Short mmCIF file of C-alpha atoms in Angstrom, two decimals:
data_model
loop_
_atom_site.label_atom_id
_atom_site.label_comp_id
_atom_site.label_asym_id
_atom_site.label_seq_id
_atom_site.Cartn_x
_atom_site.Cartn_y
_atom_site.Cartn_z
CA MET A 1 -0.05 0.08 -0.19
CA ALA A 2 1.34 3.26 -1.04
CA LEU A 3 2.37 5.66 1.76
CA LEU A 4 2.38 8.87 -0.13
CA PRO A 5 0.39 10.05 -3.58
CA ILE A 6 2.77 10.09 -6.32
CA ASN A 7 1.69 11.77 -9.59
CA ARG A 8 3.76 11.22 -12.69
CA HIS A 9 2.09 13.67 -14.75
CA ASP A 10 2.86 16.57 -12.31
CA GLU A 11 5.44 18.93 -13.34
CA GLN A 12 6.98 18.84 -9.94
CA PRO A 13 10.00 16.24 -9.90
CA LEU A 14 9.31 12.92 -7.97
CA VAL A 15 12.01 13.38 -5.64
CA GLU A 16 10.30 16.77 -4.65
CA GLN A 17 6.85 14.98 -4.15
CA ILE A 18 8.46 12.56 -1.88
CA VAL A 19 10.38 15.10 0.13
CA GLN A 20 7.10 17.27 0.54
CA GLY A 21 4.84 14.54 1.10
CA PHE A 22 6.84 13.15 3.98
CA SER A 23 7.64 16.48 5.51
CA GLN A 24 3.93 17.57 5.52
CA ARG A 25 2.58 14.45 6.98
CA ILE A 26 5.52 14.70 9.56
CA GLU A 27 4.95 18.29 10.50
CA GLN A 28 1.21 17.69 10.70
CA ARG A 29 1.88 14.81 13.01
CA SER A 30 0.01 12.07 10.75
CA ILE A 31 3.24 10.11 11.14
CA ARG A 32 4.52 9.69 14.80
CA SER A 33 8.14 10.77 15.71
CA GLY A 34 10.38 7.83 16.20
CA SER A 35 8.28 5.47 14.04
CA LYS A 36 10.06 3.54 11.43
CA VAL A 37 9.42 4.10 7.49
CA PRO A 38 9.61 2.04 4.67
CA SER A 39 13.05 0.86 3.40
CA ILE A 40 14.28 2.44 0.09
CA ARG A 41 13.63 -0.76 -1.65
CA ARG A 42 10.21 -1.29 -0.17
CA PHE A 43 9.07 2.38 -0.65
CA ALA A 44 10.48 2.17 -4.45
CA GLU A 45 8.39 -0.99 -5.06
CA GLU A 46 5.30 0.17 -3.42
CA HIS A 47 5.22 3.60 -5.34
CA GLY A 48 6.70 2.47 -8.59
CA VAL A 49 9.76 4.68 -8.50
CA SER A 50 13.36 3.95 -8.84
CA ARG A 51 15.60 3.27 -5.86
CA PHE A 52 17.83 6.20 -6.98
CA THR A 53 14.98 8.57 -6.75
CA VAL A 54 14.16 7.27 -3.20
CA VAL A 55 17.65 7.67 -2.27
CA GLN A 56 17.74 11.41 -3.18
CA ALA A 57 14.54 12.02 -1.26
CA TYR A 58 15.67 10.18 1.90
CA ASP A 59 18.83 11.95 1.86
CA ARG A 60 17.15 15.32 1.91
CA LEU A 61 14.68 14.34 4.48
CA VAL A 62 17.73 13.11 6.86
CA ALA A 63 19.43 16.51 6.00
CA SER A 64 16.16 18.49 6.98
CA GLY A 65 15.82 16.39 10.25
CA HIS A 66 12.50 15.03 9.10
CA LEU A 67 14.05 11.42 9.12
CA GLN A 68 16.86 9.79 10.94
CA SER A 69 19.14 7.10 9.53
CA ARG A 70 20.19 4.43 12.07
CA LYS A 71 22.91 2.20 10.84
CA GLY A 72 22.03 -1.52 10.29
CA SER A 73 18.21 -0.49 11.22
CA GLY A 74 16.89 1.77 8.54
CA PHE A 75 14.91 5.23 8.63
CA TYR A 76 13.04 6.66 11.48
CA VAL A 77 10.94 9.84 11.67
CA GLY A 78 12.94 12.62 13.49
CA LYS A 79 11.78 15.17 15.97
CA VAL A 80 10.96 18.21 13.96
CA ALA A 81 10.01 21.12 15.97
CA ALA A 82 6.79 22.96 15.10
CA PRO A 83 7.30 26.40 13.37
CA VAL A 84 7.71 29.10 15.89
CA LYS A 85 5.65 32.28 15.06
CA VAL A 86 7.56 35.37 15.93
CA HIS A 87 5.54 38.54 16.80
CA THR A 88 7.96 41.62 16.12
CA ALA A 89 6.81 44.51 18.02
CA CYS A 90 6.80 47.66 15.96
CA GLN A 91 6.77 50.64 18.01
CA LEU A 92 6.04 54.16 16.48
CA ASP A 93 9.30 55.34 17.79
CA ARG A 94 11.11 52.87 15.62
CA ALA A 95 9.52 53.85 12.44
CA GLY A 96 12.44 55.97 11.62
CA ASP A 97 14.94 53.17 12.02
CA VAL A 98 16.44 52.50 8.57
CA LEU A 99 16.00 48.72 9.28
CA TRP A 100 12.40 48.85 10.10
CA LEU A 101 11.06 48.64 6.56
CA LEU A 102 13.60 45.78 5.65
CA ARG A 103 12.48 43.78 8.76
CA GLN A 104 8.80 44.07 7.95
CA ALA A 105 8.90 43.32 4.09
CA LEU A 106 11.60 40.48 4.46
CA LYS A 107 10.37 38.64 7.57
CA ASP A 108 9.34 35.09 7.72
CA GLY A 109 5.58 34.58 6.76
CA GLN A 110 5.50 37.72 4.63
CA TYR A 111 2.51 40.12 4.99
CA ARG A 112 -0.12 39.47 2.17
CA PHE A 113 -0.04 43.00 0.99
CA GLN A 114 3.10 44.81 0.27
CA PRO A 115 2.72 48.24 -1.39
CA GLY A 116 5.83 49.49 0.64
CA CYS A 117 8.45 46.77 -0.75
CA GLY A 118 11.09 47.94 -3.09
CA TRP A 119 10.86 44.89 -5.59
CA LEU A 120 8.53 43.42 -8.28
CA PRO A 121 6.36 40.46 -7.31
CA ALA A 122 8.07 37.06 -8.05
CA ASP A 123 5.67 36.01 -10.82
CA TRP A 124 6.71 39.21 -12.67
CA MET A 125 10.41 38.15 -12.75
CA ASP A 126 10.38 35.26 -15.26
CA PRO A 127 11.63 32.46 -12.82
CA ALA A 128 11.32 30.01 -15.73
CA ASN A 129 14.20 31.72 -17.33
CA VAL A 130 16.20 31.65 -14.36
CA GLN A 131 15.41 27.93 -13.98
CA ARG A 132 16.27 27.37 -17.67
CA SER A 133 19.85 29.10 -17.22
CA LEU A 134 20.59 27.30 -14.10
CA ARG A 135 19.74 24.11 -15.48
CA GLN A 136 21.91 24.70 -18.67
CA LEU A 137 24.77 25.51 -16.42
CA SER A 138 24.38 22.44 -14.32
CA ARG A 139 24.29 20.11 -17.46
CA ASN A 140 27.42 21.74 -18.90
CA GLY A 141 29.29 20.99 -15.57
CA GLY A 142 32.90 22.30 -14.96
CA ALA A 143 34.99 23.93 -12.57
CA HIS A 144 32.75 27.01 -12.15
CA LEU A 145 30.19 24.88 -10.24
CA VAL A 146 32.92 24.45 -7.28
CA ASP A 147 35.58 27.05 -7.66
CA TYR A 148 36.43 30.65 -6.97
CA SER A 149 35.83 33.13 -9.97
CA GLN A 150 38.19 35.82 -10.92
CA ALA A 151 38.36 39.00 -8.99
CA GLY A 152 36.59 41.22 -11.58
CA GLY A 153 34.01 38.66 -12.24
CA TYR A 154 32.92 36.32 -15.02
CA VAL A 155 34.78 37.88 -17.95
CA PRO A 156 32.18 37.13 -20.82
CA LEU A 157 29.47 38.74 -18.59
CA ARG A 158 31.68 41.91 -18.40
CA GLN A 159 32.24 41.84 -22.10
CA GLN A 160 28.29 41.80 -22.45
CA LEU A 161 28.20 44.73 -19.93
CA VAL A 162 30.65 46.59 -22.15
CA ARG A 163 27.90 46.29 -24.95
CA ARG A 164 25.16 47.33 -22.75
CA LEU A 165 26.89 50.46 -21.52
CA GLU A 166 27.79 51.34 -24.97
CA GLU A 167 24.13 51.24 -25.96
CA ALA A 168 23.45 53.55 -22.95
CA GLY A 169 26.39 56.15 -24.37
CA ILE A 170 28.93 54.97 -21.77
CA ARG A 171 32.30 53.94 -23.12
CA ALA A 172 34.16 51.39 -20.98
CA ASP A 173 36.57 48.40 -21.44
CA VAL A 174 36.27 45.09 -19.64
CA PRO A 175 39.23 46.26 -17.03
CA GLN A 176 36.90 49.08 -15.97
CA ILE A 177 34.07 46.58 -14.92
CA VAL A 178 33.99 44.89 -11.54
CA THR A 179 31.06 42.65 -10.60
CA CYS A 180 29.50 42.50 -7.20
CA HIS A 181 26.53 41.11 -5.08
CA GLY A 182 23.95 43.58 -6.19
CA ALA A 183 23.83 47.35 -6.28
CA SER A 184 24.01 47.60 -2.60
CA HIS A 185 27.31 45.57 -2.36
CA GLY A 186 28.68 47.81 -5.17
CA VAL A 187 27.71 51.16 -3.29
CA ASP A 188 29.22 49.65 -0.04
CA LEU A 189 32.57 48.93 -1.86
CA VAL A 190 32.62 52.38 -3.51
CA CYS A 191 32.19 54.04 -0.10
CA ARG A 192 34.69 51.87 1.54
CA LEU A 193 37.24 53.09 -1.11
CA ILE A 194 36.66 56.67 -0.99
CA LEU A 195 35.22 57.51 2.35
CA ARG A 196 37.04 57.62 5.83
CA PRO A 197 35.18 58.33 9.15
CA GLY A 198 34.15 62.02 9.28
CA ASP A 199 33.89 62.73 5.56
CA LYS A 200 30.89 64.46 4.10
CA VAL A 201 28.65 62.73 1.78
CA LEU A 202 25.91 64.39 -0.32
CA ILE A 203 22.75 62.41 -0.84
CA ASP A 204 19.27 62.95 -2.50
CA ASP A 205 16.61 64.04 0.25
CA PRO A 206 14.48 61.82 0.11
CA ALA A 207 16.65 58.83 -0.62
CA TYR A 208 16.78 55.20 -0.51
CA PHE A 209 16.60 54.24 3.23
CA ASN A 210 19.41 51.55 3.01
CA LEU A 211 21.81 54.29 2.41
CA PHE A 212 21.32 55.79 5.75
CA GLY A 213 22.29 52.84 7.55
CA MET A 214 25.45 51.91 5.14
CA LEU A 215 26.74 55.65 5.66
CA LYS A 216 26.19 55.32 9.57
CA LEU A 217 28.23 52.26 9.69
CA SER A 218 31.01 54.18 7.55
CA GLY A 219 31.15 56.96 10.31
CA VAL A 220 30.63 59.70 7.59
CA GLU A 221 28.39 62.92 7.90
CA VAL A 222 25.41 63.03 5.35
CA LEU A 223 24.41 66.28 3.76
CA ALA A 224 20.93 66.12 2.26
CA VAL A 225 20.20 67.98 -0.81
CA PRO A 226 16.23 68.16 -1.76
CA ARG A 227 15.22 66.04 -4.71
CA LEU A 228 12.84 67.87 -7.09
CA GLU A 229 11.12 66.98 -10.06
CA ASP A 230 14.13 67.36 -12.38
CA GLY A 231 16.67 66.29 -10.13
CA PRO A 232 18.73 67.71 -7.08
CA ASP A 233 18.07 71.04 -6.01
CA ILE A 234 21.07 73.04 -7.42
CA PRO A 235 20.82 76.25 -5.20
CA ALA A 236 20.58 74.07 -2.09
CA LEU A 237 23.60 71.96 -3.37
CA LYS A 238 25.59 75.12 -4.09
CA ALA A 239 24.74 76.16 -0.31
CA GLN A 240 25.91 72.94 0.97
CA LEU A 241 29.29 73.24 -1.19
CA ALA A 242 29.84 76.58 0.04
CA LEU A 243 29.91 75.39 3.79
CA HIS A 244 31.42 71.79 3.23
CA LYS A 245 34.02 69.84 1.23
CA PRO A 246 32.07 66.59 0.45
CA LYS A 247 34.09 63.63 -1.19
CA LEU A 248 31.16 62.04 -2.71
CA MET A 249 27.68 62.34 -3.80
CA ILE A 250 25.19 59.46 -4.37
CA THR A 251 22.41 60.05 -6.57
CA THR A 252 20.14 58.51 -9.44
CA ALA A 253 19.83 60.00 -12.97
CA ILE A 254 16.95 57.62 -13.94
CA LEU A 255 13.86 56.60 -11.81
CA HIS A 256 15.03 57.81 -8.47
CA ASN A 257 14.18 55.83 -5.53
CA PRO A 258 11.55 56.75 -3.86
CA THR A 259 10.26 59.73 -6.10
CA SER A 260 10.56 58.15 -9.58
CA SER A 261 12.09 61.32 -10.90
CA CYS A 262 14.79 61.77 -13.59
CA ILE A 263 17.43 64.18 -13.91
CA SER A 264 17.08 66.65 -16.75
CA PRO A 265 20.08 67.37 -19.09
CA ALA A 266 20.23 70.79 -17.79
CA ILE A 267 20.56 69.80 -14.07
CA ALA A 268 23.00 66.97 -15.08
CA TYR A 269 25.63 69.21 -16.71
CA GLU A 270 25.27 71.74 -13.79
CA LEU A 271 25.70 68.90 -11.40
CA LEU A 272 29.00 67.55 -13.37
CA LYS A 273 30.24 71.14 -13.53
CA LEU A 274 30.08 71.49 -9.77
CA ALA A 275 31.64 68.04 -9.15
CA GLU A 276 34.54 69.35 -11.37
CA GLN A 277 34.77 72.59 -9.35
CA HIS A 278 34.50 71.32 -5.91
CA ASN A 279 36.49 67.89 -6.65
CA PHE A 280 34.05 65.20 -5.59
CA TYR A 281 33.03 62.09 -7.03
CA ILE A 282 29.56 61.02 -7.96
CA LEU A 283 28.25 57.73 -7.59
CA GLU A 284 25.44 57.01 -9.90
CA ASP A 285 23.07 54.33 -8.69
CA ASP A 286 21.10 53.16 -11.73
CA ILE A 287 19.32 50.14 -10.48
CA TYR A 288 16.03 50.97 -11.96
CA GLY A 289 17.20 52.42 -15.23
CA ASP A 290 16.04 49.53 -17.24
CA LEU A 291 12.43 49.98 -16.07
CA HIS A 292 12.25 53.11 -18.13
CA PRO A 293 11.32 52.66 -21.77
CA ASN A 294 13.12 55.87 -22.94
CA PRO A 295 15.61 57.07 -20.51
CA GLY A 296 17.53 60.20 -20.83
CA PRO A 297 21.24 60.30 -20.74
CA ARG A 298 22.93 58.87 -17.72
CA LEU A 299 25.41 60.88 -15.69
CA ALA A 300 28.04 58.33 -16.67
CA SER A 301 27.32 59.00 -20.29
CA LEU A 302 27.79 62.80 -20.12
CA ASP A 303 30.89 62.43 -17.80
CA GLN A 304 32.47 59.16 -19.50
CA LEU A 305 33.37 57.71 -16.01
CA ASN A 306 35.80 60.58 -15.31
CA ARG A 307 34.21 61.72 -12.01
CA VAL A 308 31.15 59.36 -12.12
CA ILE A 309 31.25 55.82 -10.49
CA TYR A 310 28.38 53.75 -12.02
CA VAL A 311 26.78 51.08 -10.37
CA SER A 312 23.83 48.87 -11.40
CA SER A 313 22.31 45.48 -10.79
CA PHE A 314 19.98 42.75 -12.28
CA SER A 315 18.25 42.24 -8.80
CA LYS A 316 15.36 44.21 -9.58
CA THR A 317 14.75 43.00 -13.29
CA VAL A 318 16.04 39.46 -13.45
CA SER A 319 16.39 37.93 -9.76
CA ALA A 320 17.10 39.14 -6.37
CA ALA A 321 18.26 35.60 -5.36
CA LEU A 322 21.13 35.58 -7.90
CA ARG A 323 22.39 38.87 -6.58
CA VAL A 324 24.58 40.19 -9.58
CA GLY A 325 25.57 43.72 -9.81
CA TYR A 326 28.39 45.64 -11.35
CA ILE A 327 30.63 48.80 -11.13
CA ALA A 328 31.96 50.82 -14.02
CA CYS A 329 34.29 53.43 -13.44
CA ARG A 330 37.96 54.70 -14.20
CA GLN A 331 40.48 51.84 -14.37
CA ASP A 332 42.73 53.01 -11.59
CA LEU A 333 39.61 52.91 -9.25
CA THR A 334 38.60 49.50 -10.71
CA ALA A 335 41.97 48.13 -9.74
CA GLU A 336 41.48 49.18 -6.26
CA LEU A 337 37.80 47.80 -6.05
CA MET A 338 39.00 44.69 -7.04
CA ASP A 339 41.56 44.28 -4.23
CA LEU A 340 38.92 45.56 -1.86
CA LYS A 341 36.35 43.00 -3.20
CA LEU A 342 39.26 40.41 -2.49
CA LEU A 343 39.95 41.52 0.89
CA THR A 344 36.25 41.55 2.00
CA GLN A 345 34.64 38.74 0.29
CA LEU A 346 37.27 37.16 -2.14
CA THR A 347 35.13 36.58 -5.28
CA SER A 348 31.47 36.80 -6.34
CA SER A 349 29.43 33.81 -7.70
CA GLU A 350 30.36 32.80 -11.10
CA ILE A 351 27.32 30.62 -11.20
CA ALA A 352 25.17 33.60 -10.66
CA GLU A 353 27.08 35.67 -13.19
CA ARG A 354 26.91 32.89 -15.76
CA ALA A 355 23.32 32.64 -15.29
CA ILE A 356 22.66 36.58 -16.02
CA HIS A 357 25.23 36.20 -18.92
CA HIS A 358 23.01 33.46 -20.57
CA THR A 359 20.00 35.60 -20.02
CA LEU A 360 21.63 38.60 -21.57
CA ALA A 361 23.33 36.52 -24.44
CA GLU A 362 20.15 34.72 -25.54
CA GLY A 363 18.21 38.01 -25.98
CA VAL A 364 15.69 37.15 -23.28
CA TYR A 365 16.51 40.09 -21.19
CA ARG A 366 15.33 42.76 -23.72
CA LYS A 367 12.04 40.87 -24.09
CA HIS A 368 11.43 40.53 -20.35
CA VAL A 369 12.16 44.08 -19.72
CA ARG A 370 9.69 45.13 -22.56
CA ARG A 371 7.10 43.26 -20.79
CA LEU A 372 7.84 44.84 -17.45
CA HIS A 373 7.32 48.32 -19.12
CA GLY A 374 3.76 47.25 -20.07
CA ARG A 375 2.88 45.66 -16.80
CA LEU A 376 4.20 48.60 -14.97
CA ASP A 377 2.27 51.22 -17.06
CA ASN A 378 -0.97 49.35 -16.35
CA ALA A 379 -0.18 48.88 -12.65
CA ARG A 380 0.77 52.74 -12.21
CA GLU A 381 -2.39 53.76 -13.94
CA CYS A 382 -4.50 51.63 -11.40
CA ALA A 383 -2.49 52.74 -8.46
CA SER A 384 -2.31 56.41 -9.32
CA GLU A 385 -6.01 56.68 -9.84
CA GLY A 386 -6.71 54.61 -6.72
CA LEU A 387 -4.48 56.53 -4.46
CA GLU A 388 -5.94 59.92 -5.63
CA LYS A 389 -9.51 58.92 -5.00
CA LEU A 390 -8.11 58.00 -1.48
CA GLY A 391 -6.91 61.52 -1.00
CA PHE A 392 -3.20 60.83 -1.58
CA ASP A 393 -1.24 63.65 -3.69
CA ILE A 394 1.22 62.06 -5.83
CA PHE A 395 4.60 64.02 -6.38
CA GLY A 396 5.59 64.83 -10.01
CA GLN A 397 4.48 63.16 -13.12
CA ALA A 398 5.65 59.62 -12.32
CA GLU A 399 5.13 58.44 -15.78
CA HIS A 400 7.51 55.39 -15.69
CA GLY A 401 9.00 53.14 -13.05
CA MET A 402 8.11 51.22 -10.04
CA PHE A 403 7.17 53.75 -7.35
CA LEU A 404 4.83 56.67 -6.39
CA TRP A 405 5.98 59.20 -3.95
CA ALA A 406 2.86 60.65 -2.29
CA THR A 407 1.42 62.86 0.42
CA VAL A 408 -0.95 61.10 2.72
CA PRO A 409 -4.47 62.54 3.17
CA SER A 410 -5.16 64.87 5.92
CA GLY A 411 -6.56 63.16 9.14
CA PRO A 412 -5.76 61.61 12.44
CA LEU A 413 -2.66 59.47 11.36
CA ASN A 414 0.66 60.50 9.82
CA SER A 415 2.55 58.24 7.53
CA SER A 416 4.23 56.27 10.47
CA GLU A 417 1.02 55.69 12.33
CA LEU A 418 -0.72 54.44 9.19
CA ALA A 419 2.06 52.13 8.35
CA GLN A 420 1.78 50.75 12.07
CA LYS A 421 -1.88 50.43 11.53
CA ALA A 422 -1.45 48.65 8.28
CA LEU A 423 0.69 45.89 9.88
CA GLU A 424 -2.23 44.95 11.93
CA HIS A 425 -4.47 44.35 8.57
CA ASP A 426 -1.50 42.18 6.99
CA MET A 427 -0.24 45.11 4.94
CA VAL A 428 3.50 46.70 4.67
CA LEU A 429 3.47 50.41 3.92
CA ALA A 430 6.65 52.59 3.53
CA PRO A 431 6.48 55.66 5.63
CA GLY A 432 8.18 58.72 4.41
CA ASN A 433 10.47 59.42 7.47
CA VAL A 434 12.63 56.10 6.67
CA PHE A 435 13.58 57.97 3.38
CA ARG A 436 14.77 61.01 5.05
CA ALA A 437 18.00 61.66 6.71
CA ASP A 438 16.68 63.51 9.37
CA GLY A 439 13.64 61.36 10.09
CA GLN A 440 11.22 63.94 9.03
CA GLY A 441 8.74 63.25 6.31
CA GLU A 442 5.67 62.06 8.41
CA ASN A 443 3.26 63.24 5.62
CA SER A 444 4.85 61.24 2.69
CA MET A 445 4.63 57.56 1.69
CA ARG A 446 6.23 55.59 -1.10
CA PHE A 447 4.00 53.13 -2.99
CA ASN A 448 5.24 50.13 -5.16
CA VAL A 449 2.73 50.22 -8.08
CA ALA A 450 3.07 46.50 -8.79
CA ASN A 451 1.96 45.73 -5.36
CA THR A 452 -0.69 48.46 -4.92
CA GLY A 453 -3.60 46.70 -6.85
CA PRO A 454 -7.33 46.90 -6.27
CA GLU A 455 -7.30 44.51 -3.28
CA ALA A 456 -4.59 46.63 -1.67
CA LEU A 457 -6.28 49.92 -2.35
CA THR A 458 -9.66 48.44 -0.93
CA LEU A 459 -7.91 47.44 2.24
CA LEU A 460 -6.02 50.79 2.34
CA ASP A 461 -9.51 52.55 2.12
CA ARG A 462 -10.69 50.55 5.02
CA ILE A 463 -7.88 51.53 7.30
CA LEU A 464 -8.02 55.15 6.56
CA SER A 465 -11.94 55.09 7.27
CA ASP A 466 -11.51 53.26 10.46
CA SER A 467 -8.94 55.61 11.83
#
């Protein structure tokens, strides 16, 4: 008599069906802890599968603790602890903590509604393509499956990146490109190279909240520059430069997070001129640039990697799990970044980089990104209309990209209080103060249009009405 249901017509591999079947029955206590399970041969015969399949499944179940292997006796059900639900207190005075939003969005048992998260839904990311790429890599075999990669990263990927940068008007050679674990790691490497404790750094206001924690760890002083619809506020920037001597400015030319604004050519030229006059580098974070169907010039294309250090990633468009990013800059800086990368983590994952290279080389990426443009346009229209009906005032034109930056409706709740209330209703929101270096911004909120659909808007309406 078969212990588990096996479906040979299911797309799920037989090994996975056995592992999941056993795991569920053990965790649900339908198989008692300590009881003996069929031998490999018996299970294979009763279920009509190969012994090799059962060996693989039992090995995985032993590794997870669901089964125990007793030499000369067989396999027995292990003691698997019941899953523990962790209730994280979210007090209002912690809403300004730069880690608060990440903890909520990435915690176990994610909230059902996540308008406050910073990434696209998993089913938008073409996981089947990632699976195909990894399957192809595993079939080919080779030392890359077990060995360290080169310090600069997988060379064919870097060659592919040279061509992509050229399309964006940025001239670079392979030695000017260093791969990294996503854009955040790239920004961290650049900051480690250029900054020392006590140095001053210019950032947009508002800005991506993870920057504040990263810069705090570096022991530097943050100088906030208001972000307008066409880029940084140049008069405000000049006022900061009259008082301080920053070493670095971190900004985004295309689809700034959280406002989705883009730097106009006039502001870009003025910004580069000030960098030259006051002798500071510009780190251009272009992680969302591919989500714009017709982007204007990047700062790196106008500067040609003289003072601009360009950082990008495929985490937002292909896979956050692969964590593949890259830095393009002057070759003298690249050499130092490679050494710094070696000292801090040795090398990045060649498997992940080969998977991204496969996606780019096969032409899959362009088609995928074009589909994202269409889906984002539809989602943005829905989210914009719904939020405006609820009384939110949206910043700027917001014609492209993933985010809407909005002022919350007047009422008893500010954005932090609204975010706290939303958690009680299985929803994560992004209050404005986590995007401000001074912790202000209680009247602002960032929305991810891909996660702000009709159901989320209906729930948000109910939360506002009940307040």
